[in-house]
Amino acid sequence: MTRILMVCLGNICRSPLAEGILKSKLPEQSFVVDSAGTGDYHIGGLPDHRSIAIARQNNIDITNQRARQFSRSDFDAFDHIYVMDQSNFQNVINLARDTVDKSKVKLIMDMLDSAISDVPDPYFGGENGFVTVFEMLDQACEKIASTLLND
Ligand code: 4NP
Protein backbone atom coordinates (compact mmCIF):
# COMPACT_ATOMS: atom_id res chain seq x y z
CA MET A 1 0.00 0.00 0.00
CA THR A 2 1.33 3.44 -0.94
CA ARG A 3 -0.14 6.36 0.99
CA ILE A 4 -0.38 9.90 -0.39
CA LEU A 5 -1.56 13.02 1.46
CA MET A 6 -2.58 16.30 -0.24
CA VAL A 7 -2.23 19.43 1.91
CA CYS A 8 -3.47 23.03 1.57
CA LEU A 9 -4.50 25.68 4.09
CA GLY A 10 -8.20 25.12 4.71
CA ASN A 11 -8.68 21.57 3.31
CA ILE A 12 -11.85 22.76 1.58
CA CYS A 13 -10.74 24.07 -1.85
CA ARG A 14 -7.48 22.75 -3.33
CA SER A 15 -6.47 19.61 -1.42
CA PRO A 16 -9.95 18.00 -1.58
CA LEU A 17 -9.79 18.41 -5.36
CA ALA A 18 -6.26 16.99 -5.45
CA GLU A 19 -7.43 14.02 -3.33
CA GLY A 20 -10.43 13.33 -5.58
CA ILE A 21 -8.47 13.72 -8.81
CA LEU A 22 -5.56 11.49 -7.74
CA LYS A 23 -7.94 8.84 -6.36
CA SER A 24 -9.66 8.72 -9.76
CA LYS A 25 -6.33 7.87 -11.41
CA LEU A 26 -5.11 5.12 -9.05
CA PRO A 27 -6.39 1.61 -8.19
CA GLU A 28 -7.83 1.80 -4.66
CA GLN A 29 -6.58 -1.65 -3.66
CA SER A 30 -2.98 -0.40 -3.79
CA PHE A 31 -3.18 3.29 -2.89
CA VAL A 32 -4.56 5.39 -0.03
CA VAL A 33 -5.15 9.07 -0.90
CA ASP A 34 -6.22 11.59 1.74
CA SER A 35 -6.07 15.34 2.32
CA ALA A 36 -5.65 17.77 5.22
CA GLY A 37 -5.24 21.48 5.90
CA THR A 38 -2.57 23.25 7.92
CA GLY A 39 -5.26 25.53 9.37
CA ASP A 40 -8.10 24.65 11.73
CA TYR A 41 -10.80 26.99 10.34
CA HIS A 42 -12.93 24.40 8.58
CA ILE A 43 -12.47 21.16 10.58
CA GLY A 44 -15.38 18.79 9.95
CA GLY A 45 -16.71 20.83 7.02
CA LEU A 46 -17.59 19.79 3.49
CA PRO A 47 -15.39 20.88 0.58
CA ASP A 48 -16.25 24.36 -0.78
CA HIS A 49 -19.33 24.21 -3.05
CA ARG A 50 -17.21 25.50 -5.97
CA SER A 51 -14.75 22.60 -5.57
CA ILE A 52 -17.66 20.15 -5.36
CA ALA A 53 -19.09 21.66 -8.58
CA ILE A 54 -15.91 21.59 -10.68
CA ALA A 55 -15.17 18.05 -9.51
CA ARG A 56 -18.71 16.95 -10.40
CA GLN A 57 -18.36 18.51 -13.88
CA ASN A 58 -15.39 16.18 -14.30
CA ASN A 59 -17.25 13.10 -12.97
CA ILE A 60 -15.52 13.13 -9.58
CA ASP A 61 -17.55 13.08 -6.36
CA ILE A 62 -15.79 14.69 -3.37
CA THR A 63 -18.84 15.08 -1.11
CA ASN A 64 -17.69 12.20 1.12
CA GLN A 65 -14.77 14.34 2.28
CA ARG A 66 -14.65 16.32 5.56
CA ALA A 67 -11.94 18.82 6.42
CA ARG A 68 -9.30 17.89 8.96
CA GLN A 69 -6.12 19.49 10.19
CA PHE A 70 -2.65 18.21 9.32
CA SER A 71 -0.85 16.76 12.33
CA ARG A 72 2.64 15.48 13.01
CA SER A 73 1.38 11.87 13.01
CA ASP A 74 0.65 12.30 9.28
CA PHE A 75 4.40 11.99 8.70
CA ASP A 76 4.11 8.39 9.97
CA ALA A 77 0.84 7.62 8.21
CA PHE A 78 1.89 8.77 4.69
CA ASP A 79 4.71 8.05 2.25
CA HIS A 80 4.27 11.17 0.10
CA ILE A 81 2.96 14.57 1.21
CA TYR A 82 2.13 17.02 -1.59
CA VAL A 83 1.56 20.64 -0.61
CA MET A 84 -0.20 23.23 -2.79
CA ASP A 85 1.99 26.29 -2.16
CA GLN A 86 5.13 27.54 -0.49
CA SER A 87 3.26 28.71 2.59
CA ASN A 88 1.81 25.19 3.10
CA PHE A 89 5.34 23.85 2.51
CA GLN A 90 6.79 25.99 5.29
CA ASN A 91 3.96 25.14 7.70
CA VAL A 92 4.36 21.39 7.15
CA ILE A 93 8.16 21.47 7.24
CA ASN A 94 7.98 23.33 10.56
CA LEU A 95 6.25 20.26 12.06
CA ALA A 96 8.80 17.76 10.71
CA ARG A 97 10.84 15.92 13.34
CA ASP A 98 13.74 14.80 11.17
CA THR A 99 15.09 14.51 7.63
CA VAL A 100 12.90 11.45 6.91
CA ASP A 101 9.78 13.54 7.62
CA LYS A 102 11.15 16.44 5.53
CA SER A 103 11.98 14.18 2.58
CA LYS A 104 8.29 13.25 2.22
CA VAL A 105 7.15 16.84 1.57
CA LYS A 106 7.00 18.18 -2.00
CA LEU A 107 5.36 21.09 -3.80
CA ILE A 108 2.80 19.45 -6.07
CA MET A 109 3.64 21.77 -8.98
CA ASP A 110 7.25 20.55 -8.87
CA MET A 111 5.89 17.39 -10.52
CA LEU A 112 5.48 19.42 -13.72
CA ASP A 113 8.17 21.13 -15.78
CA SER A 114 6.56 24.48 -15.13
CA ALA A 115 7.81 27.82 -13.87
CA ILE A 116 4.74 27.98 -11.60
CA SER A 117 5.47 26.72 -8.09
CA ASP A 118 2.15 27.42 -6.35
CA VAL A 119 -1.42 26.27 -6.93
CA PRO A 120 -3.19 29.62 -6.33
CA ASP A 121 -5.64 29.79 -3.42
CA PRO A 122 -9.04 30.18 -5.14
CA TYR A 123 -11.06 30.79 -1.93
CA PHE A 124 -11.48 34.56 -2.27
CA GLY A 125 -11.85 34.59 -6.08
CA GLY A 126 -14.60 33.57 -8.49
CA GLU A 127 -15.59 30.30 -10.15
CA ASN A 128 -12.87 30.72 -12.80
CA GLY A 129 -10.17 30.24 -10.21
CA PHE A 130 -11.54 26.77 -9.54
CA VAL A 131 -11.36 25.86 -13.25
CA THR A 132 -7.69 26.88 -13.33
CA VAL A 133 -6.95 25.01 -10.11
CA PHE A 134 -8.68 21.89 -11.39
CA GLU A 135 -6.63 21.93 -14.60
CA MET A 136 -3.34 22.45 -12.75
CA LEU A 137 -4.12 19.65 -10.28
CA ASP A 138 -5.28 17.30 -13.02
CA GLN A 139 -1.96 17.67 -14.83
CA ALA A 140 0.09 17.31 -11.64
CA CYS A 141 -1.93 14.26 -10.51
CA GLU A 142 -1.57 12.63 -13.93
CA LYS A 143 2.20 12.87 -13.48
CA ILE A 144 2.06 11.62 -9.88
CA ALA A 145 -0.09 8.65 -10.89
CA SER A 146 2.07 7.68 -13.85
CA THR A 147 5.21 7.94 -11.70
CA LEU A 148 3.70 5.81 -8.90
CA LEU A 149 2.30 3.21 -11.30
CA ASN A 150 5.66 2.82 -13.03
CA ASP A 151 7.66 2.41 -9.80
P1 4NP B 1 -7.77 25.94 0.57
O1 4NP B 1 -8.46 27.39 0.49
O2 4NP B 1 -6.50 26.14 1.39
O3 4NP B 1 -7.46 25.63 -0.86
O4 4NP B 1 -8.76 25.02 1.21
C1 4NP B 1 -8.78 28.14 1.63
C2 4NP B 1 -9.98 27.93 2.26
C3 4NP B 1 -10.31 28.71 3.36
C4 4NP B 1 -9.46 29.68 3.81
C5 4NP B 1 -8.25 29.88 3.17
C6 4NP B 1 -7.91 29.11 2.08
N1 4NP B 1 -9.82 30.49 4.91
O5 4NP B 1 -9.08 31.43 5.24
O6 4NP B 1 -10.87 30.26 5.53
CSV table of C-alpha atoms in Angstrom, one decimal, residues 82-84 86 89 105-119 140 143-144:
chain,number,residue,atom,x,y,z
A,82,TYR,CA,2.1,17.0,-1.6
A,83,VAL,CA,1.6,20.6,-0.6
A,84,MET,CA,-0.2,23.2,-2.8
A,86,GLN,CA,5.1,27.5,-0.5
A,89,PHE,CA,5.3,23.8,2.5
A,105,VAL,CA,7.2,16.8,1.6
A,106,LYS,CA,7.0,18.2,-2.0
A,107,LEU,CA,5.4,21.1,-3.8
A,108,ILE,CA,2.8,19.5,-6.1
A,109,MET,CA,3.6,21.8,-9.0
A,110,ASP,CA,7.2,20.6,-8.9
A,111,MET,CA,5.9,17.4,-10.5
A,112,LEU,CA,5.5,19.4,-13.7
A,113,ASP,CA,8.2,21.1,-15.8
A,114,SER,CA,6.6,24.5,-15.1
A,115,ALA,CA,7.8,27.8,-13.9
A,116,ILE,CA,4.7,28.0,-11.6
A,117,SER,CA,5.5,26.7,-8.1
A,118,ASP,CA,2.2,27.4,-6.4
A,119,VAL,CA,-1.4,26.3,-6.9
A,140,ALA,CA,0.1,17.3,-11.6
A,143,LYS,CA,2.2,12.9,-13.5
A,144,ILE,CA,2.1,11.6,-9.9
